[in-house]
mmCIF file of C-alpha atoms in Angstrom:
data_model
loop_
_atom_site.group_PDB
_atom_site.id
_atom_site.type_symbol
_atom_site.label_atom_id
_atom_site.label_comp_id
_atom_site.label_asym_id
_atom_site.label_seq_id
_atom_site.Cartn_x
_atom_site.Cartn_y
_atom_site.Cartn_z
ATOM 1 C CA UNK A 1 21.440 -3.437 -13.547
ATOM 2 C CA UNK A 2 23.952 -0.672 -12.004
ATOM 3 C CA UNK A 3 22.458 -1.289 -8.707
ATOM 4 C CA UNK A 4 22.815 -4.490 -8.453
ATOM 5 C CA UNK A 5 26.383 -4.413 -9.589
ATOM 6 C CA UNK A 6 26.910 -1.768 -7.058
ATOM 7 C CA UNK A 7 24.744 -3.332 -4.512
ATOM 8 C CA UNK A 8 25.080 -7.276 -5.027
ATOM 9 C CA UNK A 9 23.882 -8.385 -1.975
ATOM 10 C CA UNK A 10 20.658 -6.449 -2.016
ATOM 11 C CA UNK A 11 16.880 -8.136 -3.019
ATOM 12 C CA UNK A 12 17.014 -5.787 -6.623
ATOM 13 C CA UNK A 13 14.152 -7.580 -7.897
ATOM 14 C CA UNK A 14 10.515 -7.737 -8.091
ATOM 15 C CA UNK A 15 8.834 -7.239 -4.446
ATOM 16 C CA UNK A 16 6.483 -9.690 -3.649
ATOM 17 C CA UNK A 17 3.307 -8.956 -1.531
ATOM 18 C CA UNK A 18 3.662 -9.343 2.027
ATOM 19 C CA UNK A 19 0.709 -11.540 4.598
ATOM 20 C CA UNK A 20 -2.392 -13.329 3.338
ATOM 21 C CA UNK A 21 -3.422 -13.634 -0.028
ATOM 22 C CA UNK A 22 -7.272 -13.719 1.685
ATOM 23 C CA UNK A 23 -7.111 -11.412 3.972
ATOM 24 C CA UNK A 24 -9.625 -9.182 4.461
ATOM 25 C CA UNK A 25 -8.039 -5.632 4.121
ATOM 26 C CA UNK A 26 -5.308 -5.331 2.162
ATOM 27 C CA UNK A 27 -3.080 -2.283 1.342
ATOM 28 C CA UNK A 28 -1.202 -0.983 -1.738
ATOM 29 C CA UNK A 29 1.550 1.154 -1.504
ATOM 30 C CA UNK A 30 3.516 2.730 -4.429
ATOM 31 C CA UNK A 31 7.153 0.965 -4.885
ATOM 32 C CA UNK A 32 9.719 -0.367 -3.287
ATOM 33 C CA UNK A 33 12.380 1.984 -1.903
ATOM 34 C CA UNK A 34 15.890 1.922 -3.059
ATOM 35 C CA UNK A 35 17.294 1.475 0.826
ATOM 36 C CA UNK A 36 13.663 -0.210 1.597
ATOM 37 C CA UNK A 37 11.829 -2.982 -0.056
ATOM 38 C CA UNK A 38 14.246 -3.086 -2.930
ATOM 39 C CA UNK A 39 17.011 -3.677 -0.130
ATOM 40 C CA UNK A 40 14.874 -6.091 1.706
ATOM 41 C CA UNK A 41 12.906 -7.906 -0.361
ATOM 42 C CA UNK A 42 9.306 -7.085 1.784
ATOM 43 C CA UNK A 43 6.971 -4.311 1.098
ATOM 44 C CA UNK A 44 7.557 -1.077 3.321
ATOM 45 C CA UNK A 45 10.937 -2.743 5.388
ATOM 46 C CA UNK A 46 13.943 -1.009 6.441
ATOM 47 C CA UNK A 47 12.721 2.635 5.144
ATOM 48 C CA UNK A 48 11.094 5.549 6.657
ATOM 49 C CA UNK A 49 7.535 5.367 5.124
ATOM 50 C CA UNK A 50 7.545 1.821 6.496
ATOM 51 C CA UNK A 51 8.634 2.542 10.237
ATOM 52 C CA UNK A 52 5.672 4.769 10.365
ATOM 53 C CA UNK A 53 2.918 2.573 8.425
ATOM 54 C CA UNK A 54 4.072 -0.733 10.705
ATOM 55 C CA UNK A 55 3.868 1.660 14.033
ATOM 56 C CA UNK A 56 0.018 2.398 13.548
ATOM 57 C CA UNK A 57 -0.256 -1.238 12.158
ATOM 58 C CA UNK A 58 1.346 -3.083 15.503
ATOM 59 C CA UNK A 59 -1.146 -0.656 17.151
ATOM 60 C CA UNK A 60 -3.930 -1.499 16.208
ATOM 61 C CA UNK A 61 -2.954 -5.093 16.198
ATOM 62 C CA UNK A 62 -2.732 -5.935 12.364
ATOM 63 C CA UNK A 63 0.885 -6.733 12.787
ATOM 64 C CA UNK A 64 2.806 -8.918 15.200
ATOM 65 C CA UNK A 65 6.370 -9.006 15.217
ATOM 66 C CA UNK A 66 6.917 -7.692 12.150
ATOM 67 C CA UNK A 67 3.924 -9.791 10.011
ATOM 68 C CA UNK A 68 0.348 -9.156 9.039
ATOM 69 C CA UNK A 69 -2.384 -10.036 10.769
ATOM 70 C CA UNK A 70 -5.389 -10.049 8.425
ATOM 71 C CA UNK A 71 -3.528 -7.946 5.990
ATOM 72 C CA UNK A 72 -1.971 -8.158 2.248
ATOM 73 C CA UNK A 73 0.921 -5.618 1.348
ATOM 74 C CA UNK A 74 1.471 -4.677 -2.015
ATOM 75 C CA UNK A 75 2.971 -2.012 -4.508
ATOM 76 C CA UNK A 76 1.510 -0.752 -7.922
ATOM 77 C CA UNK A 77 4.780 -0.985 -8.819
ATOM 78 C CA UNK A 78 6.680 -4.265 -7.960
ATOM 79 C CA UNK A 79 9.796 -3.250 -8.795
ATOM 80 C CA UNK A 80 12.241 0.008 -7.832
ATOM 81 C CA UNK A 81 11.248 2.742 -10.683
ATOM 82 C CA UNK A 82 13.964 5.064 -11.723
ATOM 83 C CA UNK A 83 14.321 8.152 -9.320
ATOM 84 C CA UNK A 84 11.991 6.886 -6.903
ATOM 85 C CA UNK A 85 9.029 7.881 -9.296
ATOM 86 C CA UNK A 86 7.113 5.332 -11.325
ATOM 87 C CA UNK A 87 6.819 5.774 -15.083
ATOM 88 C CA UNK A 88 2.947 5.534 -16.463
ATOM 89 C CA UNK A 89 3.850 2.943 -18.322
ATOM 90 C CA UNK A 90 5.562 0.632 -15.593
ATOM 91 C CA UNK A 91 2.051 0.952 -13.454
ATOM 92 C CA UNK A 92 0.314 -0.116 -16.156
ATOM 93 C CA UNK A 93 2.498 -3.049 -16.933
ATOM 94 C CA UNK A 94 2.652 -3.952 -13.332
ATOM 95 C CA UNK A 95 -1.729 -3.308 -12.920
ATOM 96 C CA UNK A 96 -2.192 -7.427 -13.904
ATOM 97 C CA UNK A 97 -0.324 -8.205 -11.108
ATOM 98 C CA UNK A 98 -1.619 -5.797 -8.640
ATOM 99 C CA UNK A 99 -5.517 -7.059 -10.112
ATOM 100 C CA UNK A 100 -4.616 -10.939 -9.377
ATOM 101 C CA UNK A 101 -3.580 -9.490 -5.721
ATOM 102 C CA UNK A 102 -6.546 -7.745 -4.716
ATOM 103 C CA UNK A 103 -9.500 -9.935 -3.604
ATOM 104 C CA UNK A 104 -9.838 -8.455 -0.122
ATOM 105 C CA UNK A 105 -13.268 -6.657 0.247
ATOM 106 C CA UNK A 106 -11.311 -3.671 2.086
ATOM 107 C CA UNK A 107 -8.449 -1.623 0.536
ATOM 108 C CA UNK A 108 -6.256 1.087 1.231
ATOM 109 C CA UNK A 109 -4.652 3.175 -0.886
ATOM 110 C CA UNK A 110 -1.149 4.695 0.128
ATOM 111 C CA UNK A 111 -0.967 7.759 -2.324
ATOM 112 C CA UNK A 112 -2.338 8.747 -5.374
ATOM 113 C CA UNK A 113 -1.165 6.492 -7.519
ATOM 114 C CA UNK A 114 -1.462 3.857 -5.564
ATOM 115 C CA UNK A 115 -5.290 4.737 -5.653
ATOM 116 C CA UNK A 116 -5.312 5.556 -9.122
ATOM 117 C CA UNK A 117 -4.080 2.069 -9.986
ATOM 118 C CA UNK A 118 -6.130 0.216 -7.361
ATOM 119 C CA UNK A 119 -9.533 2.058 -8.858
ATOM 120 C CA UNK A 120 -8.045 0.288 -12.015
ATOM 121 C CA UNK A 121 -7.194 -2.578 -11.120
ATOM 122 C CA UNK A 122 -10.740 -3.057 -9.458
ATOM 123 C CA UNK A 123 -12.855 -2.241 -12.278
ATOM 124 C CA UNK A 124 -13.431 0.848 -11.204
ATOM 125 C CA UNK A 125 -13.545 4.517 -13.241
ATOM 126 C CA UNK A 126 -11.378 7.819 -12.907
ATOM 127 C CA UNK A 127 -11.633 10.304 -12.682
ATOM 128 C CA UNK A 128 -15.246 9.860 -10.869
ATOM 129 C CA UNK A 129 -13.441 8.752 -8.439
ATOM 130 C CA UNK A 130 -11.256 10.638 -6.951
ATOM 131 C CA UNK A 131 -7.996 10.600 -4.586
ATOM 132 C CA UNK A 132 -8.489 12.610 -1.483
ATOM 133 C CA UNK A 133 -6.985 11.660 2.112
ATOM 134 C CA UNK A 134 -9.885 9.483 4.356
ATOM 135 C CA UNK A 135 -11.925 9.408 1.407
ATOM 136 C CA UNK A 136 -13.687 6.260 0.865
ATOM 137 C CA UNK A 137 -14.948 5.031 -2.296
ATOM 138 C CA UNK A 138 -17.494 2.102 -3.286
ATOM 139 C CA UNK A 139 -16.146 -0.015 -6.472
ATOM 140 C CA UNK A 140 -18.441 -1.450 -9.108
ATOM 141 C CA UNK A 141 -17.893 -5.368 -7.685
ATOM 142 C CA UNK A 142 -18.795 -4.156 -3.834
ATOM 143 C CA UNK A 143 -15.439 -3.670 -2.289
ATOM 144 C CA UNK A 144 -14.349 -0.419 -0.450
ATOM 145 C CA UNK A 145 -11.623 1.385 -1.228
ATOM 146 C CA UNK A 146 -10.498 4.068 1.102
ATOM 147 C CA UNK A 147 -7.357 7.173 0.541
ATOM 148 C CA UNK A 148 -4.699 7.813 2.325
ATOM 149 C CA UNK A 149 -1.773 10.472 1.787
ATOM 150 C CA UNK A 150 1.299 8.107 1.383
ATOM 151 C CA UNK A 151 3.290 7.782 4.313
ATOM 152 C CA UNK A 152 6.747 8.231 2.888
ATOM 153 C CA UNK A 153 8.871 10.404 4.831
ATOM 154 C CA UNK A 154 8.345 13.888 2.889
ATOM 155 C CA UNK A 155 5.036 13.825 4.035
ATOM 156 C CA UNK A 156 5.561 13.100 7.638
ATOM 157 C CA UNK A 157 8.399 16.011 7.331
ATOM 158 C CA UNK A 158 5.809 18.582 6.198
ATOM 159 C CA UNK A 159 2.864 17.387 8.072
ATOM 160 C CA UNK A 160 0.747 15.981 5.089
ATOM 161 C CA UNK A 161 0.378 12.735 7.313
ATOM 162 C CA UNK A 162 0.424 12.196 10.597
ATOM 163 C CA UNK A 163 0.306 9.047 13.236
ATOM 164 C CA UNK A 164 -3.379 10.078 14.306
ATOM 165 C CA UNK A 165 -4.406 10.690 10.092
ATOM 166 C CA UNK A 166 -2.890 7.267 9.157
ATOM 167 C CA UNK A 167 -4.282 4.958 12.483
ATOM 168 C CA UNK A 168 -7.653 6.844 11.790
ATOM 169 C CA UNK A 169 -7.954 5.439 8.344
ATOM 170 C CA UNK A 170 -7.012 2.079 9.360
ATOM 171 C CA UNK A 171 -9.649 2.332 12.030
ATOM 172 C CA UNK A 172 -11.822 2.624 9.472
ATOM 173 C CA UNK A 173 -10.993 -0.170 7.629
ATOM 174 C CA UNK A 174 -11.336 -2.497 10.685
ATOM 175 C CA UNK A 175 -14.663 -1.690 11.461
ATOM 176 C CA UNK A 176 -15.542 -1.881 7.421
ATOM 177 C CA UNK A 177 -14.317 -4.953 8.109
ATOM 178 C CA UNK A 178 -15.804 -6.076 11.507
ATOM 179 C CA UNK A 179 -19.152 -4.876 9.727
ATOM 180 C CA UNK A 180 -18.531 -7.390 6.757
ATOM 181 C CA UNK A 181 -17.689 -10.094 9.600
ATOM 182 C CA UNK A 182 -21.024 -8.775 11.321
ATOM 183 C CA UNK A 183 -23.102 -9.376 8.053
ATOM 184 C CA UNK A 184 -21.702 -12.887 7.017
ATOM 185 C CA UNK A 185 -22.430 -14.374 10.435
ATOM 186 C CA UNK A 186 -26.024 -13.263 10.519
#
């Protein structure tokens, strides 16, 4: 409520997902940023962790002037959480949502909460599966979920994530997903 009194013109509401509903990889990031999503009203715009994430994207040809190509953005959290760090109980209230989202084969995880939610919301169990960066886990209905360190500006600053660490787990996804293509055809 303060923010949107102090910031009237701003989205301040829930963030809807961002591409195709069927697409074949989708990603899940955490929550919209204050000056980001929350401003803008689209998953990852206007803030650092998104300049970064729709860089490797438009490289490797899953975005095209700013929209997905074969992709489906969303947050665990839909909405802006207080101090830029989600309560437990707001990324379980928001898991439904995030479950009714997720029907591509391929996912990636932006963070560890992003992952632990995703595991969640695909029927699959933690802590046997676990969060690590590039790790790539198989989920109890056949789809692939695979980690990647968040890429919000603190972890660009300190080296956590890097251009070549984020475009190599999304090059991973693509050919998860030009194998599924592969396998369908014949």
């Amino acid at each position: 409520m303060e923010l949107r009194a102090e910031q009237p013109d701003w989205w301040n509401a829930p963030v809807p997902a961002l591409g195709q509903p069927d697409a074949p990889i989708a990603i899940v990031g955490l929550a919209p940023g204050r000056a980001g999503a929350n401003r803008t009203g689209r998953a990852f715009t206007g803030d650092a962790s998104g300049d970064l994430l729709f860089a490797v994207l438009e490289k490797l040809e899953l975005m095209r002037e700013g929209e997905p190509q074969g992709l489906l953005i969303v947050n665990a959290v839909r909405c802006l959480p207080p101090e830029n760090r989600p309560l437990p109980a707001e990324v379980q209230a928001c898991r439904p949502f995030l479950a009714g989202q997720l029907r591509a084969p391929i996912t990636v995880a932006l963070g560890e909460i992003a992952h632990q939610s995703a595991v969640k919301a695909l029927g699959g169990k933690l802590p046997k599966l676990r969060f690590a960066h590039g790790a790539e886990h198989r989920l109890p209905k056949g789809q692939v979920l695979l980690d990647s360190y968040h890429c919000s500006r603190y972890n660009q600053n300190i080296g956590r994530l890097t251009e070549p660490m984020l475009t190599a787990v999304f090059e991973r996804a693509m050919a998860l997903r030009d194998a599924l293509g592969r396998t369908a055809s014949g």
